[in-house]
């Protein structure tokens, strides 16, 4: 399994956006991504990567249907990456495993100069490229 994310767009006008979630947060993240897309510029590319471990194919396909020519939505399974940290991070009903995915982002996205990490419970009211 590849433990890195490679760029999908080659344009300098590409905005990489990362979400980390689990199956319980899908409806909220769907709203966040929809608001991002509704406020996106056709002059930019948006590379949306969702870090997950337990999202089924149905929900992945539902989110992928939001893609456009300049908007990519990809999923990256964190199982292999999280095995390294098994027993290190504390999980609880309010501290889910998905919360810790953000700490591994620099290792996974080495080919990117910078990325934008967003929590799934956000509404975006303008173009994030600004």
PDB file of C-alpha atoms in Angstrom, residues 8-119:
ATOM      1  CA  UNK A   8      -3.422  15.059  -8.927  1.00  0.00           C
ATOM      2  CA  UNK A   9      -3.356  18.494 -10.612  1.00  0.00           C
ATOM      3  CA  UNK A  10      -0.146  20.008 -11.982  1.00  0.00           C
ATOM      4  CA  UNK A  11      -1.376  23.596 -12.143  1.00  0.00           C
ATOM      5  CA  UNK A  12       0.042  26.179  -9.760  1.00  0.00           C
ATOM      6  CA  UNK A  13      -3.552  27.230  -9.137  1.00  0.00           C
ATOM      7  CA  UNK A  14      -4.282  24.071  -7.182  1.00  0.00           C
ATOM      8  CA  UNK A  15      -5.613  24.241  -3.643  1.00  0.00           C
ATOM      9  CA  UNK A  16      -5.040  21.005  -1.708  1.00  0.00           C
ATOM     10  CA  UNK A  17      -7.673  20.545   1.014  1.00  0.00           C
ATOM     11  CA  UNK A  18      -7.654  17.778   3.604  1.00  0.00           C
ATOM     12  CA  UNK A  19     -10.453  16.507   5.811  1.00  0.00           C
ATOM     13  CA  UNK A  20     -10.169  13.758   8.413  1.00  0.00           C
ATOM     14  CA  UNK A  21     -13.291  11.888   9.397  1.00  0.00           C
ATOM     15  CA  UNK A  22     -15.000   8.682  10.352  1.00  0.00           C
ATOM     16  CA  UNK A  23     -18.323   7.224   9.236  1.00  0.00           C
ATOM     17  CA  UNK A  24     -20.275   9.145  11.897  1.00  0.00           C
ATOM     18  CA  UNK A  25     -19.252  12.532  10.542  1.00  0.00           C
ATOM     19  CA  UNK A  26     -20.057  11.970   6.844  1.00  0.00           C
ATOM     20  CA  UNK A  27     -23.267  14.086   6.747  1.00  0.00           C
ATOM     21  CA  UNK A  28     -21.492  17.113   8.219  1.00  0.00           C
ATOM     22  CA  UNK A  29     -18.483  16.766   5.954  1.00  0.00           C
ATOM     23  CA  UNK A  30     -20.808  16.462   2.948  1.00  0.00           C
ATOM     24  CA  UNK A  31     -22.225  19.888   3.834  1.00  0.00           C
ATOM     25  CA  UNK A  32     -18.710  21.327   4.293  1.00  0.00           C
ATOM     26  CA  UNK A  33     -17.514  20.024   0.916  1.00  0.00           C
ATOM     27  CA  UNK A  34     -20.692  21.200  -0.804  1.00  0.00           C
ATOM     28  CA  UNK A  35     -20.165  24.709   0.588  1.00  0.00           C
ATOM     29  CA  UNK A  36     -16.521  24.621  -0.545  1.00  0.00           C
ATOM     30  CA  UNK A  37     -17.583  23.655  -4.069  1.00  0.00           C
ATOM     31  CA  UNK A  38     -20.380  26.225  -4.239  1.00  0.00           C
ATOM     32  CA  UNK A  39     -17.862  28.956  -3.401  1.00  0.00           C
ATOM     33  CA  UNK A  40     -15.025  27.670  -5.586  1.00  0.00           C
ATOM     34  CA  UNK A  41     -13.610  29.503  -8.565  1.00  0.00           C
ATOM     35  CA  UNK A  42     -13.568  27.848 -11.994  1.00  0.00           C
ATOM     36  CA  UNK A  43     -10.039  29.306 -12.380  1.00  0.00           C
ATOM     37  CA  UNK A  44      -8.590  27.115  -9.614  1.00  0.00           C
ATOM     38  CA  UNK A  45      -8.271  23.380  -9.058  1.00  0.00           C
ATOM     39  CA  UNK A  46      -9.296  21.912  -5.722  1.00  0.00           C
ATOM     40  CA  UNK A  47      -7.703  18.661  -4.644  1.00  0.00           C
ATOM     41  CA  UNK A  48      -9.848  17.400  -1.756  1.00  0.00           C
ATOM     42  CA  UNK A  49      -8.436  14.426   0.143  1.00  0.00           C
ATOM     43  CA  UNK A  50     -10.428  12.713   2.877  1.00  0.00           C
ATOM     44  CA  UNK A  51      -8.466  10.749   5.460  1.00  0.00           C
ATOM     45  CA  UNK A  52     -10.564   7.877   6.779  1.00  0.00           C
ATOM     46  CA  UNK A  53     -10.586   4.347   8.080  1.00  0.00           C
ATOM     47  CA  UNK A  54     -14.215   3.216   8.143  1.00  0.00           C
ATOM     48  CA  UNK A  55     -16.139   4.941   5.350  1.00  0.00           C
ATOM     49  CA  UNK A  56     -18.026   2.474   3.183  1.00  0.00           C
ATOM     50  CA  UNK A  57     -18.071   2.506  -0.609  1.00  0.00           C
ATOM     51  CA  UNK A  58     -21.632   3.877  -0.743  1.00  0.00           C
ATOM     52  CA  UNK A  59     -20.682   7.033   1.171  1.00  0.00           C
ATOM     53  CA  UNK A  60     -17.426   7.410  -0.743  1.00  0.00           C
ATOM     54  CA  UNK A  61     -19.324   7.306  -4.038  1.00  0.00           C
ATOM     55  CA  UNK A  62     -21.878   9.784  -2.740  1.00  0.00           C
ATOM     56  CA  UNK A  63     -19.100  12.279  -2.011  1.00  0.00           C
ATOM     57  CA  UNK A  64     -17.267  11.560  -5.268  1.00  0.00           C
ATOM     58  CA  UNK A  65     -20.411  12.562  -7.191  1.00  0.00           C
ATOM     59  CA  UNK A  66     -19.661  16.141  -6.098  1.00  0.00           C
ATOM     60  CA  UNK A  67     -16.548  16.197  -8.309  1.00  0.00           C
ATOM     61  CA  UNK A  68     -16.275  18.583 -11.229  1.00  0.00           C
ATOM     62  CA  UNK A  69     -13.616  19.144 -13.877  1.00  0.00           C
ATOM     63  CA  UNK A  70     -11.573  21.287 -11.475  1.00  0.00           C
ATOM     64  CA  UNK A  71     -12.539  19.490  -8.257  1.00  0.00           C
ATOM     65  CA  UNK A  72     -11.127  16.139  -7.249  1.00  0.00           C
ATOM     66  CA  UNK A  73     -12.323  14.200  -4.211  1.00  0.00           C
ATOM     67  CA  UNK A  74     -10.106  11.326  -3.121  1.00  0.00           C
ATOM     68  CA  UNK A  75     -10.047   9.032  -0.121  1.00  0.00           C
ATOM     69  CA  UNK A  76      -6.947   7.884   1.710  1.00  0.00           C
ATOM     70  CA  UNK A  77      -7.274   4.923   4.065  1.00  0.00           C
ATOM     71  CA  UNK A  78      -5.322   5.567   7.274  1.00  0.00           C
ATOM     72  CA  UNK A  79      -5.240   1.959   8.537  1.00  0.00           C
ATOM     73  CA  UNK A  80      -1.589   1.303   7.720  1.00  0.00           C
ATOM     74  CA  UNK A  81      -0.454   4.705   8.999  1.00  0.00           C
ATOM     75  CA  UNK A  82      -2.354   4.354  12.260  1.00  0.00           C
ATOM     76  CA  UNK A  83      -0.944   0.899  13.028  1.00  0.00           C
ATOM     77  CA  UNK A  84       2.371   2.583  13.837  1.00  0.00           C
ATOM     78  CA  UNK A  85       0.660   4.529  16.624  1.00  0.00           C
ATOM     79  CA  UNK A  86      -1.537   1.772  18.033  1.00  0.00           C
ATOM     80  CA  UNK A  87      -1.920   2.350  21.768  1.00  0.00           C
ATOM     81  CA  UNK A  88      -0.151   5.725  21.684  1.00  0.00           C
ATOM     82  CA  UNK A  89      -3.112   8.056  21.285  1.00  0.00           C
ATOM     83  CA  UNK A  90      -6.014   8.148  23.695  1.00  0.00           C
ATOM     84  CA  UNK A  91      -9.454   7.601  22.192  1.00  0.00           C
ATOM     85  CA  UNK A  92     -12.757   8.299  23.890  1.00  0.00           C
ATOM     86  CA  UNK A  93     -16.264   9.193  22.731  1.00  0.00           C
ATOM     87  CA  UNK A  94     -15.090  12.808  22.232  1.00  0.00           C
ATOM     88  CA  UNK A  95     -11.551  11.922  21.079  1.00  0.00           C
ATOM     89  CA  UNK A  96     -11.951   9.765  18.023  1.00  0.00           C
ATOM     90  CA  UNK A  97      -9.114   8.162  16.138  1.00  0.00           C
ATOM     91  CA  UNK A  98      -9.905  10.389  13.145  1.00  0.00           C
ATOM     92  CA  UNK A  99      -9.032  13.416  15.269  1.00  0.00           C
ATOM     93  CA  UNK A 100      -5.397  12.249  15.287  1.00  0.00           C
ATOM     94  CA  UNK A 101      -5.083  11.853  11.500  1.00  0.00           C
ATOM     95  CA  UNK A 102      -4.100  15.525  11.175  1.00  0.00           C
ATOM     96  CA  UNK A 103      -0.818  14.845  12.992  1.00  0.00           C
ATOM     97  CA  UNK A 104       0.281  12.485  10.218  1.00  0.00           C
ATOM     98  CA  UNK A 105      -0.553  14.897   7.363  1.00  0.00           C
ATOM     99  CA  UNK A 106       3.058  16.135   6.892  1.00  0.00           C
ATOM    100  CA  UNK A 107       4.248  12.556   6.360  1.00  0.00           C
ATOM    101  CA  UNK A 108       1.502  11.711   3.870  1.00  0.00           C
ATOM    102  CA  UNK A 109       1.590  14.919   1.822  1.00  0.00           C
ATOM    103  CA  UNK A 110       5.339  15.262   1.287  1.00  0.00           C
ATOM    104  CA  UNK A 111       4.923  16.272  -2.367  1.00  0.00           C
ATOM    105  CA  UNK A 112       2.897  19.356  -1.410  1.00  0.00           C
ATOM    106  CA  UNK A 113       4.427  22.659  -0.359  1.00  0.00           C
ATOM    107  CA  UNK A 114       1.361  23.501   1.705  1.00  0.00           C
ATOM    108  CA  UNK A 115      -2.153  22.218   2.299  1.00  0.00           C
ATOM    109  CA  UNK A 116      -5.301  23.457   3.971  1.00  0.00           C
ATOM    110  CA  UNK A 117      -6.705  21.220   6.699  1.00  0.00           C
ATOM    111  CA  UNK A 118     -10.381  21.769   7.514  1.00  0.00           C
ATOM    112  CA  UNK A 119     -12.587  20.129  10.101  1.00  0.00           C
TER     113      UNK A 119
END
